CSV table of C-alpha atoms and ligand atoms in Angstrom, one decimal:
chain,number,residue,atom,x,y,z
A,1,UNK,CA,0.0,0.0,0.0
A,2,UNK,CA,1.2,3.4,-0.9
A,3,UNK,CA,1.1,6.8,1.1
A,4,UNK,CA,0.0,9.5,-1.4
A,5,UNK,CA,-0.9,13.3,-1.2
A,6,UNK,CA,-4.4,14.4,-2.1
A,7,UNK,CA,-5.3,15.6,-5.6
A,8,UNK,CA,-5.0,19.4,-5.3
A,9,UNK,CA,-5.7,19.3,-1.6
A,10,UNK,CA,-4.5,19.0,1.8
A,11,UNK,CA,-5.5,15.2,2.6
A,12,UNK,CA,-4.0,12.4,2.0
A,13,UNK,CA,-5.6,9.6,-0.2
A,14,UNK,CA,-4.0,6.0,0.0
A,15,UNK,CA,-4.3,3.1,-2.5
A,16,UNK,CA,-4.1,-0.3,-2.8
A,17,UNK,CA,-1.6,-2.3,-4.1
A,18,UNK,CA,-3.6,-3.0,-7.0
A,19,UNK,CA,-4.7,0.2,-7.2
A,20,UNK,CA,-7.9,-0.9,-7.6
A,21,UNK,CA,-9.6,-0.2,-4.0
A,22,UNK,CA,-9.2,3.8,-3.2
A,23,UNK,CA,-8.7,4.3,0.0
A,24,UNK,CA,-10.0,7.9,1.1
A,25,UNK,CA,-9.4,9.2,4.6
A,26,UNK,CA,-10.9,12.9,4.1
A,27,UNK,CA,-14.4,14.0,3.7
A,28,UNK,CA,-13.7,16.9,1.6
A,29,UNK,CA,-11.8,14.4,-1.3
A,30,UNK,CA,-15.0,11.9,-0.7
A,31,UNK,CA,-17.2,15.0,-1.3
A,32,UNK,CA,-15.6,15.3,-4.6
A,33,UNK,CA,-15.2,12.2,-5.8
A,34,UNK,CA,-18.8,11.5,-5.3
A,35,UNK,CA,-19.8,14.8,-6.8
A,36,UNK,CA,-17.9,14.1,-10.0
A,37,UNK,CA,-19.1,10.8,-10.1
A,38,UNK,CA,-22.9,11.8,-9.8
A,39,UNK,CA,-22.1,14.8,-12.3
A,40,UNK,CA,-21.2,11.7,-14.6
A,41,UNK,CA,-24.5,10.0,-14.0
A,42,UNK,CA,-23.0,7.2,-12.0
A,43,UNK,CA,-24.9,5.1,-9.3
A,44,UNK,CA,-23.2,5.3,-6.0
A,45,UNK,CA,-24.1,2.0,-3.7
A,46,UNK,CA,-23.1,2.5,-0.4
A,47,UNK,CA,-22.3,-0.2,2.6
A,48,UNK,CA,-21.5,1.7,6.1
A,49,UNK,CA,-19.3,-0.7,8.5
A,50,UNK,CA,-17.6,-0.9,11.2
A,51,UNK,CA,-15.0,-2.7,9.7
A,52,UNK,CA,-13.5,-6.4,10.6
A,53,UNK,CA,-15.6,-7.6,7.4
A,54,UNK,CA,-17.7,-11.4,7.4
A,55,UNK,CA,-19.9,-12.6,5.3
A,56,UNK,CA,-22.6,-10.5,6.0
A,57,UNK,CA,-20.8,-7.4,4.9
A,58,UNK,CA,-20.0,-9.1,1.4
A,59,UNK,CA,-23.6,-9.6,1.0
A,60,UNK,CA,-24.0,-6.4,1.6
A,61,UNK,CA,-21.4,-5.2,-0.8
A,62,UNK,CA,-22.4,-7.7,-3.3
A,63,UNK,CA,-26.2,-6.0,-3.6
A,64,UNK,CA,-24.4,-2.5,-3.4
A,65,UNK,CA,-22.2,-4.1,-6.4
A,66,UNK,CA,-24.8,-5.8,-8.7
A,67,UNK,CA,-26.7,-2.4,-8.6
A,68,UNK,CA,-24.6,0.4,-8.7
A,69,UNK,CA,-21.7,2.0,-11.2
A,70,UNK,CA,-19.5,2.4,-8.2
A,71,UNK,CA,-19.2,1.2,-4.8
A,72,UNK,CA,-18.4,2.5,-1.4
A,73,UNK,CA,-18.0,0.7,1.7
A,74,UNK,CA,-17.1,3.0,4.9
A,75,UNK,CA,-15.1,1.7,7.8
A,76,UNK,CA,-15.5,3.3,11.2
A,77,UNK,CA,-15.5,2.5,14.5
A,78,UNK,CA,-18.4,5.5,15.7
A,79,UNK,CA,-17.2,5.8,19.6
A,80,UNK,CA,-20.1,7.5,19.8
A,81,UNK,CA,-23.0,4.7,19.7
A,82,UNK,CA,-21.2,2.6,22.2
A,83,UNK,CA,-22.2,3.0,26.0
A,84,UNK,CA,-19.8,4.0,28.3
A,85,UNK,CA,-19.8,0.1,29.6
A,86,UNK,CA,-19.7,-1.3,26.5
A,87,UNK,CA,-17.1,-3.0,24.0
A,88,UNK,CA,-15.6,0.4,21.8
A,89,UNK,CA,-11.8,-0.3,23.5
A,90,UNK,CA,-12.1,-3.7,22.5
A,91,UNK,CA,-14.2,-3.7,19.1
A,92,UNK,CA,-12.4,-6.3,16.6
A,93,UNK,CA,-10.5,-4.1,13.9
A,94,UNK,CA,-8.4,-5.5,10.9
A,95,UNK,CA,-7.6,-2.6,8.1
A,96,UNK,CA,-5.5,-5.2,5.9
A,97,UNK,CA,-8.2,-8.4,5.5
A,98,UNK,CA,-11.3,-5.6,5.3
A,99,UNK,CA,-8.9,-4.2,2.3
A,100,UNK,CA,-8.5,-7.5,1.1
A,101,UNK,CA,-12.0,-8.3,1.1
A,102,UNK,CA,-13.1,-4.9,-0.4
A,103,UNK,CA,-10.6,-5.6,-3.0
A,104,UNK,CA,-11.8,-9.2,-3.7
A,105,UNK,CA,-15.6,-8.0,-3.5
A,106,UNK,CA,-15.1,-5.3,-5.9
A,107,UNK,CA,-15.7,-2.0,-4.1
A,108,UNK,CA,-14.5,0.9,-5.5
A,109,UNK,CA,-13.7,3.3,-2.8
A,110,UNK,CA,-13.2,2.3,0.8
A,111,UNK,CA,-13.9,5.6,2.7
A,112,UNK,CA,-11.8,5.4,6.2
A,113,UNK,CA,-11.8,8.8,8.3
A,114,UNK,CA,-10.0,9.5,11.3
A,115,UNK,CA,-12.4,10.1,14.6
A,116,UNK,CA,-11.2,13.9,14.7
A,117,UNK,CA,-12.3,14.3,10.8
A,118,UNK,CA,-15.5,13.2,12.1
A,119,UNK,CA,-16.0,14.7,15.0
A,120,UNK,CA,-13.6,17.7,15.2
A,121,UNK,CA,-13.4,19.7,18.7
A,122,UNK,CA,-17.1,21.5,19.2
A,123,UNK,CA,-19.0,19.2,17.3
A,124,UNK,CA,-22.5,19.1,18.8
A,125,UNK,CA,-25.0,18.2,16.1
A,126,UNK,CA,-26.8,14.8,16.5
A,127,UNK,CA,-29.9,13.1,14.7
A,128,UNK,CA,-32.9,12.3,17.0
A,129,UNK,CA,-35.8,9.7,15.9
A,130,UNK,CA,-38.1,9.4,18.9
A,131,UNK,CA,-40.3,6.6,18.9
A,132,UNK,CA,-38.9,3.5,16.8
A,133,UNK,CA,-35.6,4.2,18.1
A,134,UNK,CA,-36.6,4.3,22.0
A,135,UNK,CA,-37.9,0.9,22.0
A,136,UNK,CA,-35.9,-2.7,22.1
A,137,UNK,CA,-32.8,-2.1,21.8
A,138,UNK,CA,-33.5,1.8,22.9
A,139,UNK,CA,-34.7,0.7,26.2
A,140,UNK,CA,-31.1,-0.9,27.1
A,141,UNK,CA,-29.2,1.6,25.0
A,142,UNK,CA,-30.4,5.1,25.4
A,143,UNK,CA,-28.0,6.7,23.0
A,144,UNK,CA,-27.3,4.3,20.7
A,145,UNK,CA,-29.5,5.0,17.6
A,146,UNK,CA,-29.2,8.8,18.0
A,147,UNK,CA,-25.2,8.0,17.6
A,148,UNK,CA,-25.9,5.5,14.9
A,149,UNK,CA,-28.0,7.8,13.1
A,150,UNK,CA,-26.2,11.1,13.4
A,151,UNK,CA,-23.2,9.1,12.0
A,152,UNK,CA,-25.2,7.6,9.0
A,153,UNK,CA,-26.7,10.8,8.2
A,154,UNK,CA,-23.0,12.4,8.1
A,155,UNK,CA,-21.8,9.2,6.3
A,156,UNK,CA,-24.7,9.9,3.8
A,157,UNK,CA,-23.9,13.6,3.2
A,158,UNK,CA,-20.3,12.5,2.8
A,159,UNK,CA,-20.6,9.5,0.6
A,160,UNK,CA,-23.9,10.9,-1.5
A,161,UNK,CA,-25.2,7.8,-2.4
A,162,UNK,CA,-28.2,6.9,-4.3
A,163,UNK,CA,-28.6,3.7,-2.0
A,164,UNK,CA,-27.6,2.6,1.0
A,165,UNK,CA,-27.4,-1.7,1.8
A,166,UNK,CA,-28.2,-2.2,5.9
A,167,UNK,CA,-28.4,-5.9,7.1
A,168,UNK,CA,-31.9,-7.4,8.7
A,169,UNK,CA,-29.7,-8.6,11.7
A,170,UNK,CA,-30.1,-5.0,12.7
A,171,UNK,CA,-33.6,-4.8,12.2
A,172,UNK,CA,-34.0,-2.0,14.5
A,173,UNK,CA,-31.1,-0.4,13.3
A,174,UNK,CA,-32.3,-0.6,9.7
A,175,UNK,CA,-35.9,0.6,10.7
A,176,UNK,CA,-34.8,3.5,12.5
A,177,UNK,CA,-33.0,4.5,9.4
A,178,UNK,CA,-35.2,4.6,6.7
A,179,UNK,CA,-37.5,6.4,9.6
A,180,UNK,CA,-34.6,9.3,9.6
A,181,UNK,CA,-34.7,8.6,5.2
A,182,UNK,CA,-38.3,9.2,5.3
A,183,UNK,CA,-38.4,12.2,7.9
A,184,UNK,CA,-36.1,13.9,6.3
A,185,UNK,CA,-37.1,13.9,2.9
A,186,UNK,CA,-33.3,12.0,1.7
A,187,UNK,CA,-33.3,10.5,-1.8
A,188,UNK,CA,-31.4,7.7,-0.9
A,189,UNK,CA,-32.9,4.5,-1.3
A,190,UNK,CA,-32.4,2.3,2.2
A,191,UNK,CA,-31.9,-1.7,0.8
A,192,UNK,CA,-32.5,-4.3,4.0
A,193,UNK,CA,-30.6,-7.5,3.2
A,194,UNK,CA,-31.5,-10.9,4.4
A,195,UNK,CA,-29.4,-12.2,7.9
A,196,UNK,CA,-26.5,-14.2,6.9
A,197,UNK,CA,-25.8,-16.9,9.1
A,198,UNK,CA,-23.2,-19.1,9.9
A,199,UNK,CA,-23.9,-23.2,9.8
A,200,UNK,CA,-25.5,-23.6,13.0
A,201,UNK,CA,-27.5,-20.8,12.1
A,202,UNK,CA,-26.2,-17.5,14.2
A,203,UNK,CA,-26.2,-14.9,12.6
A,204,UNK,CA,-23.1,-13.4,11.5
A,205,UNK,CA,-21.5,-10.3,13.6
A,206,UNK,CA,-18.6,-8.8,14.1
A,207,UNK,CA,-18.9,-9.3,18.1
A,208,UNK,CA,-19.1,-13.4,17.2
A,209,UNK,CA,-15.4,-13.1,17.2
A,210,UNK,CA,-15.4,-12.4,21.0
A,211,UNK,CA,-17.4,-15.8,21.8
A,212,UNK,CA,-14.8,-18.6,23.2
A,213,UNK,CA,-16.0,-21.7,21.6
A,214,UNK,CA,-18.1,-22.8,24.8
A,215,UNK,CA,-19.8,-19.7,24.5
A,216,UNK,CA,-19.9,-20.1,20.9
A,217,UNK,CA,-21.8,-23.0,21.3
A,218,UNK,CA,-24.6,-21.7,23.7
A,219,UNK,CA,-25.1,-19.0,21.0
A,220,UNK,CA,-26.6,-21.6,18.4
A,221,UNK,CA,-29.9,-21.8,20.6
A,222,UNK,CA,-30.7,-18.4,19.6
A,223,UNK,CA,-31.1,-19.4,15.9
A,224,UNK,CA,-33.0,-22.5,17.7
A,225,UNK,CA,-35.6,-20.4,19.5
A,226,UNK,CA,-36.2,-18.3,16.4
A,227,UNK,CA,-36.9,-21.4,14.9
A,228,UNK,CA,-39.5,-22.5,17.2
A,229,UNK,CA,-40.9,-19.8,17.7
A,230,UNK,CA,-41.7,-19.7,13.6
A,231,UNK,CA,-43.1,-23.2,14.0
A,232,UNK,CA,-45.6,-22.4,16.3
A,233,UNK,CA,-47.1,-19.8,14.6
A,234,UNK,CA,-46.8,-21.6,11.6
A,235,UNK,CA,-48.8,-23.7,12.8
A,236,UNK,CA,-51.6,-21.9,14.1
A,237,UNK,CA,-50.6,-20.1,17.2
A,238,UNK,CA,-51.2,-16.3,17.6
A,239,UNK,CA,-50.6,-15.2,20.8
A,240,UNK,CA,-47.8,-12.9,21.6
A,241,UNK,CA,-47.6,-14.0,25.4
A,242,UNK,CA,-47.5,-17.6,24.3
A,243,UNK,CA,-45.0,-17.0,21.9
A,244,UNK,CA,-42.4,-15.1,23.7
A,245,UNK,CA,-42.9,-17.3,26.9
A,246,UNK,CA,-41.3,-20.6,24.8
A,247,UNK,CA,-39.1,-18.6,23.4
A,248,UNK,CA,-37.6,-17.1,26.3
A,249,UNK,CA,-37.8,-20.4,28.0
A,250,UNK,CA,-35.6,-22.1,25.3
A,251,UNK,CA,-33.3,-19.2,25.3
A,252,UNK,CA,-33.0,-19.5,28.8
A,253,UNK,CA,-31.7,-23.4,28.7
A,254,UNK,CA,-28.6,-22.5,28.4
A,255,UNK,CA,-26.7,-21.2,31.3
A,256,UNK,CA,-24.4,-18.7,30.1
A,257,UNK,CA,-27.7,-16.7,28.4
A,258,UNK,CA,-29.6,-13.9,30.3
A,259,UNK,CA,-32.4,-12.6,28.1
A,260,UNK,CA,-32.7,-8.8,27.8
A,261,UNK,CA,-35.5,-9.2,26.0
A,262,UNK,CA,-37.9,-11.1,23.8
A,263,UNK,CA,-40.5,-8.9,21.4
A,264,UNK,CA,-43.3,-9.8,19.1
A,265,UNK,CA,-43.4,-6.1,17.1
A,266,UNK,CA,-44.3,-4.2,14.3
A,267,UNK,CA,-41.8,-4.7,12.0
A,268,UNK,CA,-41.6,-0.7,11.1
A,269,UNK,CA,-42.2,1.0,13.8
A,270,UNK,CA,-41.1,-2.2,16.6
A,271,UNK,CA,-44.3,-1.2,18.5
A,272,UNK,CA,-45.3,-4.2,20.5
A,273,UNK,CA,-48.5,-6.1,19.3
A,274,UNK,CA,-50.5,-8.5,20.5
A,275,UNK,CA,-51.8,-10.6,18.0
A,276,UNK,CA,-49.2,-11.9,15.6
A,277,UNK,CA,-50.1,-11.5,11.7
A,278,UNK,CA,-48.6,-14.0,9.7
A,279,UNK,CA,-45.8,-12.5,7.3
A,280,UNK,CA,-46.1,-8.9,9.8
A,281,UNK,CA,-44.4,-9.8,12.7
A,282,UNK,CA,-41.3,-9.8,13.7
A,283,UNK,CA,-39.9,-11.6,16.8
A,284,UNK,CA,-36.7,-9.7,18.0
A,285,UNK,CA,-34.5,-10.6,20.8
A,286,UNK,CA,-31.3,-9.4,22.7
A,287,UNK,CA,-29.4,-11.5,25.1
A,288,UNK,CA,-26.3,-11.5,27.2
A,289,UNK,CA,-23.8,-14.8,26.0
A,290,UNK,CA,-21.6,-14.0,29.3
A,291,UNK,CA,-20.2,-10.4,28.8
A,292,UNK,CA,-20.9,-10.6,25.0
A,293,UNK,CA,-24.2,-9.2,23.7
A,294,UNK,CA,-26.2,-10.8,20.8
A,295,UNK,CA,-29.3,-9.9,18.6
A,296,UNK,CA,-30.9,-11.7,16.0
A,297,UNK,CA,-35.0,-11.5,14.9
A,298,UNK,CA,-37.0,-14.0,12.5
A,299,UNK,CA,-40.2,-12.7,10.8
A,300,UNK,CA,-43.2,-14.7,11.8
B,401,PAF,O1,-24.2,-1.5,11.7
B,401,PAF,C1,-23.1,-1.0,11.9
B,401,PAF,O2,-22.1,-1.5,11.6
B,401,PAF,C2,-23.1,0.5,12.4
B,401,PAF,O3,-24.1,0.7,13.4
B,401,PAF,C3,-23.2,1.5,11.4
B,401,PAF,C4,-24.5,1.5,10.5
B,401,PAF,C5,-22.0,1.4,10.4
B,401,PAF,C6,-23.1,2.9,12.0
B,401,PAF,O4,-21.9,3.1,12.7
């Protein structure tokens, strides 16, 4: 990889060996590259990431890929949507294998700013959605979707894309986004991809990689209790209560689980509801694997 000046401008741009992948680390050259290319006519698909890349991601890129001219994936770590408890110090990062991947999938520009560039000293601007966002995951996290979606709103003034590609493992992530999409009257298409899951059926996440195998293995239940949970209403069985009660209970079988919680809601606005509708519901849950906290959601 080689160290390069920007075009005409203070910041520096890296590239790939290949050159293939541009590396941008400044919002003002990711400004222009995505004016020029819009000037051109060219689709922008857009992927926001934290970085440390699975398969999920590569789905994600490969939507972002099979309908847009050009792709951008962004990597960064937004301090900001972690608690003050929670895992930022010791979120999974590796710059090299995402570059690899990004390489490999066929992404065009890898935009990869410094915290300050994001947030320089005084910054005090944030995006607030106020009912979606306060439930589920809200409840446990007050601040997280405000973070997540000030960040994706800066991401998407940055990047300018015509579409953005979120994942359904983050269902509540992805709802509270095209929420902020709608609200604010943004032209930018918001894509929900399916879950990608490993084997066993968990669903891939970055924060798998802190799960020691035993824990690893306790995890697979979640998947299992999604499962069940679809088979009973499949087969006839409507009530929430009913529902989330066997769920929990199987979640629950394994001793290094704790529930944080177990929802039957509104797949849009994650509203709790009491009857579930076949093909409208979706059952969401959160749980504790020891230290390491998991999501994951089936529609029913
Ligand atoms: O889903 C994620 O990885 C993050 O929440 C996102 C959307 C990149 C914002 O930081």
């Amino acid at each position: 990889m080689r160290l390069q000046g920007g075009a005409g401008n203070q910041w520096e741009c890296l590239m790939a060996n290949e050159g293939k992948v541009k590396v941008i680390r400044s919002i003002q050259e990711m400004q222009s590259i995505a004016r020029e290319l819009r000037s051109k006519g060219e689709r922008i698909g857009f992927v926001p990431t934290m970085g440390y890349l699975h398969r999920g991601h590569l789905n994600l890129i490969e939507t972002a890929r099979d309908k847009a001219d050009k792709v951008v994936v962004s990597i960064f770590v937004n301090r900001i949507q972690f608690g003050p408890n929670e895992d930022f110090q010791r979120y999974p990062h590796d710059f090299d294998h995402d570059l690899a991947a990004c390489e490999e999938a066929g992404v065009d520009y890898i935009f990869y700013p410094e915290e300050e560039e994001m947030y320089p000293k005084g910054y005090s601007t944030y995006i607030n959605e106020e009912a979606c966002s306060k439930r589920l995951c809200g409840i446990s996290r007050p601040h997280h979707f405000r973070c997540v979606l000030t960040v994706v709103g800066k991401l998407f003034n940055i990047v300018q894309p015509d579409f953005a590609v979120f994942g359904q493992k983050d269902a509540q992530q992805a709802a509270v986004i095209k929420k902020m999409a709608a609200d604010l009257h943004l032209s930018i298409e918001i894509i929900v991809n399916r879950t990608i899951r490993e084997e066993d059926g968990l669903a891939m996440s970055s924060r798998n990689a802190y799960l020691t195998s035993r824990q690893r293995e306790d995890a697979g239940v979640i998947y299992q209790a999604l499962q069940k949970a679809k088979e009973l209403v499949d087969s006839g069985i409507v009530n929430t209560d009913r529902v989330q009660a066997e769920t929990s209970n199987i979640l629950q079988s394994k001793r290094r689980l704790r529930v944080i919680y177990v929802e039957i809601v509104n797949p849009e606005t994650m509203e709790p509801i009491k009857e579930i509708v076949s093909g409208k519901s979706l059952l969401a849950v959160a749980v504790w694997v020891d230290e390491v906290r998991l999501i994951d959601n089936i529609l029913l």
